[in-house]
């Protein structure tokens, strides 16, 4: 019996460390959940939200794993159907963060008229310019 694993999306991935903060971009595909290479504490595969993005002046569309702060901003700006996110101008904002003891560059997709900030709990949020970030509810 042959066993298969889901393959990752074809093509190159956007690397946050190689992108200048402030770069303009557009999503060029629907955002879909994909199986991640990471597992949760029980060993089950996690999922990630993946789309294709084209940087301003770039010829090739790149894969991007979109974080929750960016997903929330895209929903707020363009609605909950990721097909409506395609083609809108976004500003890429980058920030060094620590993940599992490693410093990595996080990429945030910021719609026009929005800003990256922090809520009262210290979580990164993307809100309309001039709006106070709402606190993320705790469980």
Coordinates of C-alpha atoms in Angstrom, one line a residue:
X1 CA 0.0 0.0 0.0
X2 CA 1.4 3.4 -0.9
X3 CA 0.9 6.3 1.5
X4 CA 0.6 9.9 0.3
X5 CA 1.0 13.3 2.0
X6 CA -0.7 16.5 0.8
X7 CA 1.8 18.5 -1.2
X8 CA 2.3 22.2 -0.6
X9 CA 1.2 24.8 -3.2
X10 CA 3.4 24.9 -6.2
X11 CA 5.8 27.8 -6.6
X12 CA 8.1 29.9 -4.5
X13 CA 7.2 31.4 -1.1
X14 CA 7.3 35.0 0.0
X15 CA 10.1 35.4 2.5
X16 CA 9.5 38.2 5.0
X17 CA 13.2 38.8 5.6
X18 CA 13.6 39.6 1.9
X19 CA 10.8 42.1 1.6
X20 CA 11.0 45.8 2.5
X21 CA 8.3 47.0 4.9
X22 CA 6.0 49.4 2.9
X23 CA 6.1 47.3 -0.3
X24 CA 2.8 47.3 -2.2
X25 CA 1.2 44.0 -3.3
X26 CA -2.0 42.4 -4.5
X27 CA -3.4 38.9 -3.7
X28 CA -3.9 37.1 -7.1
X29 CA -5.7 34.0 -5.8
X30 CA -8.3 32.9 -3.3
X31 CA -7.0 32.2 0.2
X32 CA -7.5 28.6 1.2
X33 CA -6.6 26.5 4.2
X34 CA -3.7 24.1 3.6
X35 CA -2.0 21.5 5.8
X36 CA 1.0 23.1 7.5
X37 CA 4.4 21.5 8.1
X38 CA 3.9 22.2 11.8
X39 CA 1.9 20.1 14.4
X40 CA 0.0 21.0 17.5
X41 CA 0.9 19.8 21.0
X42 CA -0.9 16.5 20.3
X43 CA 1.0 15.9 17.0
X44 CA -1.9 16.7 14.7
X45 CA -1.0 18.8 11.6
X46 CA -1.9 22.5 11.8
X47 CA -3.4 24.4 8.9
X48 CA -2.3 27.6 7.4
X49 CA -4.2 30.1 5.2
X50 CA -2.4 30.3 1.9
X51 CA -2.8 32.5 -1.2
X52 CA -0.7 33.8 -4.1
X53 CA 0.6 37.3 -3.9
X54 CA 2.2 39.5 -6.5
X55 CA 4.6 42.3 -5.3
X56 CA 4.5 45.6 -7.0
X57 CA 6.9 45.3 -9.9
X58 CA 7.2 41.6 -9.4
X59 CA 6.7 39.2 -12.3
X60 CA 6.1 36.0 -10.3
X61 CA 3.2 35.3 -8.0
X62 CA 4.5 33.9 -4.7
X63 CA 2.8 31.8 -2.0
X64 CA 2.1 33.5 1.3
X65 CA 0.8 32.1 4.6
X66 CA -1.5 34.8 5.9
X67 CA -1.6 35.3 9.6
X68 CA -4.7 35.9 11.7
X69 CA -4.2 39.7 12.1
X70 CA -4.0 40.0 8.3
X71 CA -7.1 37.7 7.8
X72 CA -9.1 39.8 10.3
X73 CA -8.1 43.1 8.5
X74 CA -9.0 41.6 5.0
X75 CA -12.4 40.5 6.4
X76 CA -13.0 43.9 7.8
X77 CA -11.9 45.7 4.6
X78 CA -13.3 43.4 1.9
X79 CA -15.8 40.9 3.5
X80 CA -15.5 37.3 4.5
X81 CA -15.3 35.8 1.0
X82 CA -11.6 35.6 0.1
X83 CA -12.4 35.9 -3.6
X84 CA -13.2 39.6 -2.8
X85 CA -9.7 40.1 -1.5
X86 CA -8.2 39.5 -4.9
X87 CA -6.8 42.5 -6.7
X88 CA -7.0 45.0 -3.8
X89 CA -3.9 47.0 -3.1
X90 CA -2.2 46.0 0.2
X91 CA 0.8 47.4 2.0
X92 CA 3.2 44.8 3.4
X93 CA 4.4 45.6 6.8
X94 CA 7.2 43.5 8.4
X95 CA 8.3 43.1 12.0
X96 CA 10.8 40.9 13.7
X97 CA 9.1 38.5 16.1
X98 CA 10.2 35.5 18.2
X99 CA 8.6 32.2 17.3
X100 CA 9.6 29.0 19.2
X101 CA 12.8 30.7 20.3
X102 CA 13.8 31.9 16.8
X103 CA 13.7 35.5 15.5
X104 CA 11.7 35.5 12.3
X105 CA 10.1 38.3 10.1
X106 CA 6.3 38.4 10.4
X107 CA 4.5 39.8 7.3
X108 CA 1.3 41.7 7.8
X109 CA -1.0 42.6 4.8
X110 CA -2.5 46.0 5.5
X111 CA -5.4 47.3 3.4
X112 CA -5.4 51.0 2.4
X113 CA -6.8 53.1 5.3
X114 CA -5.6 50.6 7.9
X115 CA -2.7 50.5 10.4
X116 CA -0.8 47.9 12.4
X117 CA -1.0 48.3 16.1
X118 CA -1.5 46.4 19.4
X119 CA -4.6 45.8 21.5
X120 CA -4.6 46.2 25.3
X121 CA -3.5 42.5 25.6
X122 CA -0.4 43.1 23.5
X123 CA -1.6 41.2 20.5
X124 CA -0.9 42.6 17.0
X125 CA -4.0 43.9 15.3
X126 CA -4.7 45.7 12.1
X127 CA -7.4 48.4 12.4
X128 CA -8.8 51.3 10.4
X129 CA -6.8 54.4 10.9
X130 CA -8.2 56.3 13.9
X131 CA -10.0 53.3 15.5
X132 CA -8.9 52.0 18.8
X133 CA -8.0 48.3 18.7
X134 CA -10.5 46.0 20.5
X135 CA -9.0 43.6 23.1
X136 CA -8.9 40.0 22.0
X137 CA -11.2 38.0 24.2
X138 CA -9.5 35.6 26.5
X139 CA -10.7 32.1 27.1

